[in-house]
Coordinates of C-alpha atoms and ligand atoms in Angstrom, one line a residue:
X262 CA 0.0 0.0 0.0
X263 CA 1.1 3.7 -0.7
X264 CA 2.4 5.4 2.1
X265 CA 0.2 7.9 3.1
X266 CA 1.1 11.7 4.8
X267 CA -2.0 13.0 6.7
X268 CA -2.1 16.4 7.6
X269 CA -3.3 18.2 10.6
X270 CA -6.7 19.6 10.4
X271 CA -6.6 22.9 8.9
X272 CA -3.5 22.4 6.9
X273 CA -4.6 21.5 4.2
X274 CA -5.5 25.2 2.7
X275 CA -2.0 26.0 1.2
X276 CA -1.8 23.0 -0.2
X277 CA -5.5 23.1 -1.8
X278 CA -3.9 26.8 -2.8
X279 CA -1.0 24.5 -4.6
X280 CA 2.0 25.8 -2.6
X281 CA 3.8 23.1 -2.7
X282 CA 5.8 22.7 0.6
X283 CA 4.2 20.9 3.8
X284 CA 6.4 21.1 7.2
X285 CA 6.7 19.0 9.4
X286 CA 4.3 20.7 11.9
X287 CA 1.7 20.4 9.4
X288 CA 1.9 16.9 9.3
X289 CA -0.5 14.5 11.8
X290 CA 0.9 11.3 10.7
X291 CA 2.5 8.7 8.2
X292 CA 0.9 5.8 7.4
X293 CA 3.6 3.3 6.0
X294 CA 7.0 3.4 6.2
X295 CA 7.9 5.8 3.6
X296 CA 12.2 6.1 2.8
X297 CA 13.9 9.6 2.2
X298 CA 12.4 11.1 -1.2
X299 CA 10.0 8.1 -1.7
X300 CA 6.6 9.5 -2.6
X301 CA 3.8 10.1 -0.4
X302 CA -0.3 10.1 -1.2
X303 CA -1.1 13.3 1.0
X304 CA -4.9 13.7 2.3
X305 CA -6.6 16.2 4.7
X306 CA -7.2 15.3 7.9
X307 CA -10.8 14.0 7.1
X308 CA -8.7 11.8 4.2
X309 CA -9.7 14.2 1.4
X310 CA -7.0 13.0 -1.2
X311 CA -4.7 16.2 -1.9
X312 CA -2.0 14.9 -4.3
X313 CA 1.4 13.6 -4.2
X314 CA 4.7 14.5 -2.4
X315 CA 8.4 13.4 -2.0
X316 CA 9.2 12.8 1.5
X317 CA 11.8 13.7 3.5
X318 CA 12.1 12.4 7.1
X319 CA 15.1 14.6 7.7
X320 CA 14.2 17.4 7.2
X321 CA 11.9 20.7 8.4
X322 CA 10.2 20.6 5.4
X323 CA 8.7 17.3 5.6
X324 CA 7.3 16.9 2.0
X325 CA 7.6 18.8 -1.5
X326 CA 4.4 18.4 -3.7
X327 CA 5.1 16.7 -7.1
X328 CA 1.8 17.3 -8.0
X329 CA -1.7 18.3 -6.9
X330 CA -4.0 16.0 -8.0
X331 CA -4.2 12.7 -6.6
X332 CA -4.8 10.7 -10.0
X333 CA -1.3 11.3 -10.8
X334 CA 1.6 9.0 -11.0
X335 CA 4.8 9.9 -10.2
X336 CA 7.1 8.3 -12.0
X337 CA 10.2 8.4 -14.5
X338 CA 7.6 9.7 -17.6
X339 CA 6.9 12.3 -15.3
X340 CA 9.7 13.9 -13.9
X341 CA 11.5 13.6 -17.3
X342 CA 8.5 15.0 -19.0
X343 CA 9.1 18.6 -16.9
X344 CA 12.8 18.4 -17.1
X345 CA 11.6 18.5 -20.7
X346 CA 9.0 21.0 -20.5
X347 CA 11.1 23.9 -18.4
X348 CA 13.7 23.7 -21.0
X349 CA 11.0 24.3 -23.7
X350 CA 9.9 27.0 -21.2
X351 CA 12.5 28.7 -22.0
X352 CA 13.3 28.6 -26.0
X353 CA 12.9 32.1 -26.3
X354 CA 16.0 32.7 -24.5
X355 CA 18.3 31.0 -27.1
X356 CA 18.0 34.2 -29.1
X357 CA 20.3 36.1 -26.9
X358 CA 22.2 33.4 -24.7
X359 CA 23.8 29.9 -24.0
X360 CA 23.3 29.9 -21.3
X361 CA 20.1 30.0 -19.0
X362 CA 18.7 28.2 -15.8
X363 CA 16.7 25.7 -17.3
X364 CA 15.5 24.2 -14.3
X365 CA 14.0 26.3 -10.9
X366 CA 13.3 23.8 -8.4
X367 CA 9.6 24.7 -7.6
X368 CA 9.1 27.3 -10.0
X369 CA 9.3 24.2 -12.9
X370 CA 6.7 21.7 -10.6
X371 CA 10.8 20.1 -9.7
X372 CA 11.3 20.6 -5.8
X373 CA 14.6 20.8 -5.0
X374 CA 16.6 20.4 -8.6
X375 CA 18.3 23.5 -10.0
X376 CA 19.9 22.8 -14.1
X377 CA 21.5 25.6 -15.3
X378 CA 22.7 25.3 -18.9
X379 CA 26.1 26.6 -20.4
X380 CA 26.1 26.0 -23.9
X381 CA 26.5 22.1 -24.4
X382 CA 26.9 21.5 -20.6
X383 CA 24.2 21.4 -17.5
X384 CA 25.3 21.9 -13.9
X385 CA 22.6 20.2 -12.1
X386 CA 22.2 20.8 -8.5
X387 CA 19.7 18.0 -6.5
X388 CA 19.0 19.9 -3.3
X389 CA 15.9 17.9 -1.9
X390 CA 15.5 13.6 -0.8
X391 CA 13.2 13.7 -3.9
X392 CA 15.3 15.3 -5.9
X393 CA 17.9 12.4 -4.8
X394 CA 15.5 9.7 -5.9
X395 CA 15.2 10.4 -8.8
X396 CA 18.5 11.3 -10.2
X397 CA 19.4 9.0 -12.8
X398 CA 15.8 10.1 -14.3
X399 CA 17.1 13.7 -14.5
X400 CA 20.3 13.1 -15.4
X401 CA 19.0 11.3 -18.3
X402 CA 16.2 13.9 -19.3
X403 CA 19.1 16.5 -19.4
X404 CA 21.6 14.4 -21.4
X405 CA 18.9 13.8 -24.4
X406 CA 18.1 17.8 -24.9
X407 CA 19.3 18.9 -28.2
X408 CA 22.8 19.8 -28.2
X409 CA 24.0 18.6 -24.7
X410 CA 27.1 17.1 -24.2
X411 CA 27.6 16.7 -20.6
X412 CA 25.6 16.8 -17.4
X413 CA 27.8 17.7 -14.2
X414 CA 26.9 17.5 -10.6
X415 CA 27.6 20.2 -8.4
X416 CA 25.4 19.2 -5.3
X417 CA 27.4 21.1 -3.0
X418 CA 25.2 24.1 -2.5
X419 CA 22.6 24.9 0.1
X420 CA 20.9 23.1 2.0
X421 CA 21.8 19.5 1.2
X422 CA 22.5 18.7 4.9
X423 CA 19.5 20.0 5.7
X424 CA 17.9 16.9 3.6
X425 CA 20.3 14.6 5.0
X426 CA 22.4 14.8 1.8
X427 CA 25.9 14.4 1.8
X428 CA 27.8 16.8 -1.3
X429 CA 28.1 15.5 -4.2
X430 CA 29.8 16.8 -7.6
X431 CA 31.3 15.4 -10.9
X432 CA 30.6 14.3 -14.1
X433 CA 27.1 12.2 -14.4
X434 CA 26.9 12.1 -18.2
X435 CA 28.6 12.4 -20.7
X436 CA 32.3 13.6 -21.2
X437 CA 33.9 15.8 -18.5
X438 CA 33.7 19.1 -19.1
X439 CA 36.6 21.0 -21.2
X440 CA 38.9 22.5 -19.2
X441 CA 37.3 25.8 -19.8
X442 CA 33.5 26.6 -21.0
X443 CA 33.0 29.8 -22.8
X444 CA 29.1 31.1 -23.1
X445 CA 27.7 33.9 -24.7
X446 CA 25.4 36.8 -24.0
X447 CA 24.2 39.4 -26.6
X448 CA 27.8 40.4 -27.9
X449 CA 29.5 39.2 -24.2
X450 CA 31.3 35.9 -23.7
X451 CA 31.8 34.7 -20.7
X452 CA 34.7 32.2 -18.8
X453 CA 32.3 29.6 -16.8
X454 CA 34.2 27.8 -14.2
X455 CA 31.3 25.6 -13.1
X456 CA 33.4 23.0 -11.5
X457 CA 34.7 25.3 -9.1
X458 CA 33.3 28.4 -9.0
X459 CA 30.1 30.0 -6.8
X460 CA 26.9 28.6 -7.4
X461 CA 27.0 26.4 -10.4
X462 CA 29.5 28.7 -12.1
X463 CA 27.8 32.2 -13.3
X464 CA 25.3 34.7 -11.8
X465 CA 22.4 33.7 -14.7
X466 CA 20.3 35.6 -12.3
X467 CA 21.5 39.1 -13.0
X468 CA 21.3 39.1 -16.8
X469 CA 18.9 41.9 -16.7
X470 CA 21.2 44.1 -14.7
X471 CA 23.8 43.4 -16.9
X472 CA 21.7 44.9 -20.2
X473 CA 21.1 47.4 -17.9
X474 CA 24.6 48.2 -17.0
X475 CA 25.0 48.4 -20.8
X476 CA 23.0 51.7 -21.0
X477 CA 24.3 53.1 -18.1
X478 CA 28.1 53.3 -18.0
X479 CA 29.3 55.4 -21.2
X480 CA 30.9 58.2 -19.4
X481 CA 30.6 57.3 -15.8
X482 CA 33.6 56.3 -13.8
X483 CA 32.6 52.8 -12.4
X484 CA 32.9 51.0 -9.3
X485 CA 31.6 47.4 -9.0
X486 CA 31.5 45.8 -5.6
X487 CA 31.2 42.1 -5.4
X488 CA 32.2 41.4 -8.6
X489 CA 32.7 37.9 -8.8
X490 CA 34.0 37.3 -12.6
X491 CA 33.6 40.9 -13.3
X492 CA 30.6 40.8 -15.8
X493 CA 29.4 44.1 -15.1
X494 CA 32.8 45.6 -15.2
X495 CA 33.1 44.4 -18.7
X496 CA 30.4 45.5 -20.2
X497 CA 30.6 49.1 -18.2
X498 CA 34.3 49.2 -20.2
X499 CA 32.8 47.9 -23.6
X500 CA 29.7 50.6 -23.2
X501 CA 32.2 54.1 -22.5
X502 CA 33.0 53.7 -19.0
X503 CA 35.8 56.4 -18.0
X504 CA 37.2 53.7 -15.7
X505 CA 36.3 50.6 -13.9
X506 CA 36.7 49.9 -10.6
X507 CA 36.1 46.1 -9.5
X508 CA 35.9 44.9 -6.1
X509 CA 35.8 41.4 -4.8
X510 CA 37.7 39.2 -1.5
X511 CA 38.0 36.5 -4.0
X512 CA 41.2 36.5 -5.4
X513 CA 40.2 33.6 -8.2
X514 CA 36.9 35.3 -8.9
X515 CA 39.3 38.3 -9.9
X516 CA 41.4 36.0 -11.8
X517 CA 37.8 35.2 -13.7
X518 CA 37.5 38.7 -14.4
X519 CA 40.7 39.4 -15.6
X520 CA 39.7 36.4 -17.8
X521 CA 36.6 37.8 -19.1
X522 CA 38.0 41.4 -19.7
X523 CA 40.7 39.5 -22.0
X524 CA 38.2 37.4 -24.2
X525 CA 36.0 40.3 -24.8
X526 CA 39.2 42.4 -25.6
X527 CA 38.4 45.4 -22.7
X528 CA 41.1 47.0 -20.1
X529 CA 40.3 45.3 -16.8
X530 CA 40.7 48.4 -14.8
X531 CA 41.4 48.6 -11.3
X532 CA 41.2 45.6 -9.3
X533 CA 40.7 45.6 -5.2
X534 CA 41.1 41.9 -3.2
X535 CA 39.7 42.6 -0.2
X536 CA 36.5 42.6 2.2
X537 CA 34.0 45.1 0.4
X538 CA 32.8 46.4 4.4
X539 CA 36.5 47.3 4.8
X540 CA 37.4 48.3 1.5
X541 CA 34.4 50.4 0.6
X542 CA 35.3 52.8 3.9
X543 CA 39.1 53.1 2.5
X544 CA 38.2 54.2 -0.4
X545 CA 35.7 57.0 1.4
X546 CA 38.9 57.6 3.5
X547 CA 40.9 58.2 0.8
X548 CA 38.4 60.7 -0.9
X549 CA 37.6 58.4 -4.1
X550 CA 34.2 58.8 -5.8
X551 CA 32.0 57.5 -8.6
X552 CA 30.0 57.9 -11.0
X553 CA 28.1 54.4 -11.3
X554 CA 28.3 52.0 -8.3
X555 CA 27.2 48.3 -8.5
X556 CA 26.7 46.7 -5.0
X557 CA 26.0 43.2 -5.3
X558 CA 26.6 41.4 -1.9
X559 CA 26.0 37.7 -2.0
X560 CA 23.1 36.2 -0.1
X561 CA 23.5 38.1 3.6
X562 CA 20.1 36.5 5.3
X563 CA 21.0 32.8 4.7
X564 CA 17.4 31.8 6.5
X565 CA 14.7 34.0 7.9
X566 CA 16.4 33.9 10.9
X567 CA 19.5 36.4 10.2
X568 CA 17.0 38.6 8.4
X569 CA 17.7 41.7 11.6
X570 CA 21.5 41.0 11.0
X571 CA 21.7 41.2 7.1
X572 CA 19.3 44.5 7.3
X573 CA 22.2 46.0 9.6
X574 CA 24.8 44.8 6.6
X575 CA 22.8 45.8 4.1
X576 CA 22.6 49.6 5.6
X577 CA 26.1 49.8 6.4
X578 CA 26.7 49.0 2.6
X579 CA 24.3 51.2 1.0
X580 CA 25.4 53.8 3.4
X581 CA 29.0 53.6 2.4
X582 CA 27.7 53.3 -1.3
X583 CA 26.1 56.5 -1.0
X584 CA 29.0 58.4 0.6
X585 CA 31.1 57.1 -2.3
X586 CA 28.6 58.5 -5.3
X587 CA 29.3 61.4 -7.4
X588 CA 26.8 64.0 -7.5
X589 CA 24.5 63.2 -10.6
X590 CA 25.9 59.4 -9.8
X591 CA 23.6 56.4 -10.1
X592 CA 23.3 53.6 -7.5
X593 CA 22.6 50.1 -8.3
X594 CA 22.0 47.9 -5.1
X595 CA 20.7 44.5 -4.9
X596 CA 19.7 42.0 -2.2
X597 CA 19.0 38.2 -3.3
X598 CA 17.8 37.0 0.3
X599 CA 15.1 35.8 -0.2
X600 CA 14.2 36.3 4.0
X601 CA 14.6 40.2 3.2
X602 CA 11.1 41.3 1.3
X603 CA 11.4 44.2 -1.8
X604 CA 9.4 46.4 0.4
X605 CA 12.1 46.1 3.7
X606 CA 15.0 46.3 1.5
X607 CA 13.7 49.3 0.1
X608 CA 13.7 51.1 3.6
X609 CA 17.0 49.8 4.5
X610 CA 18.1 51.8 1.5
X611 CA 16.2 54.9 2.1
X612 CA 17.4 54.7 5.7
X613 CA 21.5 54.6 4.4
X614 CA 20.7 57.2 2.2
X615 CA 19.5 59.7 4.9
X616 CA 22.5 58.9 6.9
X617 CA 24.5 59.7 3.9
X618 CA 22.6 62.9 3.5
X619 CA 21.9 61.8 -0.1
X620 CA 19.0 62.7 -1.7
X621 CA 18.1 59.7 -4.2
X622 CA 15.5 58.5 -6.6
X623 CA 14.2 55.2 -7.8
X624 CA 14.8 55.3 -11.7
X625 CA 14.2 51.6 -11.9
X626 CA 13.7 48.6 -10.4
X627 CA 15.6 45.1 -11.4
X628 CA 14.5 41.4 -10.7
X629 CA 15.3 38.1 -11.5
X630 CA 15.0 37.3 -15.4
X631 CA 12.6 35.2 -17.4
X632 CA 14.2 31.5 -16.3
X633 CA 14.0 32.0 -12.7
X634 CA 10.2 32.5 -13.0
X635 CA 7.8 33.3 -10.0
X636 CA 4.7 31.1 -9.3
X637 CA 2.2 32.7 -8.3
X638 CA 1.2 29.9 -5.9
X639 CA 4.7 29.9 -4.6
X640 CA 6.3 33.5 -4.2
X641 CA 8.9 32.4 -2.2
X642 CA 10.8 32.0 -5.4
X643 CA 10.9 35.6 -5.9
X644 CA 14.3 36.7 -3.9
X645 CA 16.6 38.6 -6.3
X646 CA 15.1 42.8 -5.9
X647 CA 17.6 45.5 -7.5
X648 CA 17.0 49.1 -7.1
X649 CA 18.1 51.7 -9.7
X650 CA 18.8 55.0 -7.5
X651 CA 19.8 58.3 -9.0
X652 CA 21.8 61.1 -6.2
X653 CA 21.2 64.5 -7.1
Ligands
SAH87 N1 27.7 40.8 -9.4 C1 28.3 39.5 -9.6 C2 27.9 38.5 -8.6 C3 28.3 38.8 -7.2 S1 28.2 37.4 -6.2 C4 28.0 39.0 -11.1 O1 27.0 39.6 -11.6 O2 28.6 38.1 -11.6 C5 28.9 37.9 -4.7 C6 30.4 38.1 -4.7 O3 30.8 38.7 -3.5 C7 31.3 36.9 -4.9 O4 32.2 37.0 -5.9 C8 32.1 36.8 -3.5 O5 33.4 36.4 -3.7 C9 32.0 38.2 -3.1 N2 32.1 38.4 -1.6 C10 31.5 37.7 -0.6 N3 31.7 38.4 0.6 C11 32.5 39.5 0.3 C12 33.0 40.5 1.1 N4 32.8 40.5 2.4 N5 33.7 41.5 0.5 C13 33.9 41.5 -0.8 N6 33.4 40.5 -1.7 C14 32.7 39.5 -1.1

């Protein structure tokens, strides 16, 4: 007999709303014995069949919906059929880039599997015990899309302990990858080191900001804080920045950049090794200023539960930000924790900017792009905000 997940009276509305996550509060009792990431039948309290779930004893987050109707089988012709389906999602893309995320966990109806896609690669991250099940399924699904030539694991990201997941990365199908992977976007390339560097390799997420940067640098003296592989300082010095500025306490992430400014045949400017808190008030104390700042932290509020700590990072960043902005000068700050909402971020910002005596305006606002879509059943997904700030 299916094992069964029966849920506490009264918990059962987000799921009849198809969010997809059930904790383990919510849940009254499991019938069976179900193993990590085997699926679940889950029913109301008064046995009112919901849907289907992969289970995971481990963890807080006792069971991830695979789908909400009951009369559904989950099985291989399943999962592979939206591995298939989120890449299809998301042909559109191919007009401008290689490389995309073609798989976002929840956002695709895939709890817990991330596939980001540089040109005949996939980095695919398995993040959930149901994810973990069925592995060889997605592996397989990503191998037969058109033009792939390698799947690599990089399962050493977030929250796999959480799941009672050891890491995991290498090659799962295919041949390894080539010793370096080159993408392109609009007239960018881009060095992907997606066997060792941050996140599968390359901030997809920000592809936006970076046509944005495009139309925003000519002119402007630039300084980019938290650059990572410098992709906004490229395209600031390929679109008539004055000079470039970037700013990272990655050493090999400024290697990356150094990289990227040589294959798209740019002056790699100034680079700074060193912790952007720190570094951000030398260069106050030493009178420096800009035209056109990017600030682009990594995630500060891991869980909801460093969300008061982050806030004060956040401030003393965009506070130091401010002091360091031309007259004229434009400000573009991001957050991508997903604990810190768009509306407190936005205060955090107003607040630095009344400490800096700055008077600022929102010119625009920036998001995640088209592959790391939003459910509107699941918002959580939404976590990258960006604001656009012009200082008189
Ligand atoms: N804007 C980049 C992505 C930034 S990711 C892009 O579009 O590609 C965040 C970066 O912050 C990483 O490169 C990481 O090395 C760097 N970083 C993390 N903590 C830092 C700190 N305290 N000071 C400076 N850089 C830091």
């Amino acid at each position: 007999m299916e094992a069964t997940l029966v849920l506490r009276p009264g918990r059962d509305k987000s799921v009849r709303r198809h969010h997809p996550w059930i904790f383990s509060g919510s849940a009254a009792q499991i019938d069976g014995t179900p193993s990590a990431g085997a699926t679940v039948l889950v029913t109301s309290a008064s046995g009112e069949r919901l849907g289907r779930a992969a289970y995971s004893p481990d963890s807080r987050l006792r069971a991830r919906m695979w789908t909400f109707d009951a009369d559904t089988v989950v099985d291989e012709a399943l999962i592979a059929g939206r591995v298939v389906a989120a890449a299809q999602r998301r042909r559109d893309l191919a007009a401008i880039t290689d490389a995309m995320r073609i798989v976002f966990s929840e956002a695709d109806g895939l709890p817990g599997v991330i596939a980001d896609r540089y040109g005949d690669a996939i980095v695919v991250q398995l993040g959930s015990a149901g994810a973990e099940r069925w592995r060889d399924t997605i592996a397989d699904a990503l191998m037969a899309l058109p033009g792939v030539r390698c799947v690599y694991e990089r399962s050493d990201v977030d929250g796999r302990e959480r799941e009672g997941l050891s890491p995991r990365t290498g090659p799962m199908r295919g041949d390894g990858p080539d010793s370096e992977t080159v993408i392109t976007e609009r007239s960018y390339r881009y060095s992907v080191g997606f066997t060792a560097g941050q996140k599968t390799g390359f901030y997809l997420d920000q592809r936006d900001a970076r046509a944005t940067v495009a139309t925003m640098a000519a002119g402007r003296t630039v300084l980019n804080a938290f650059s990572y592989t410098g992709a906004f300082s490229v395209i600031a010095a390929a679109s008539g920045a004055t000079a470039v500025t970037s700013l990272d306490s990655s050493g090999s992430a400024l290697a990356g950049a150094r990289r990227n400014a040589e294959i798209n045949g740019v002056d790699v400017g100034e680079q700074i090794e060193g912790d952007a808190f720190a570094e951000l008030r030398t260069l106050r104390d030493r009178a420096r200023s800009f035209d056109l700042i990017m600030l682009d932290p990594p995630k500060l509020a891991q869980t909801e539960a460093h969300v008061a700590r982050a806030t004060r990072a956040y401030k003393d960043l965009n506070l130091l930000a401010a002091k360091l902005l031309n007259p004229g000068g434009i400000l573009m700050t991001f957050s991508c924790s997903g604990g810190v909402s768009d509306d407190l971020f936005q205060k955090v910002v107003a607040g630095a900017a009344l400490d800096a005596k700055r008077n600022m305006r929102i010119v625009g606002k920036l998001t995640q792009p088209s592959d790391h879509p939003v459910p509107l059943s699941f918002p959580e997904a939404a976590y990258l905000k960006g604001l656009i700030l012009a200082a008189e």
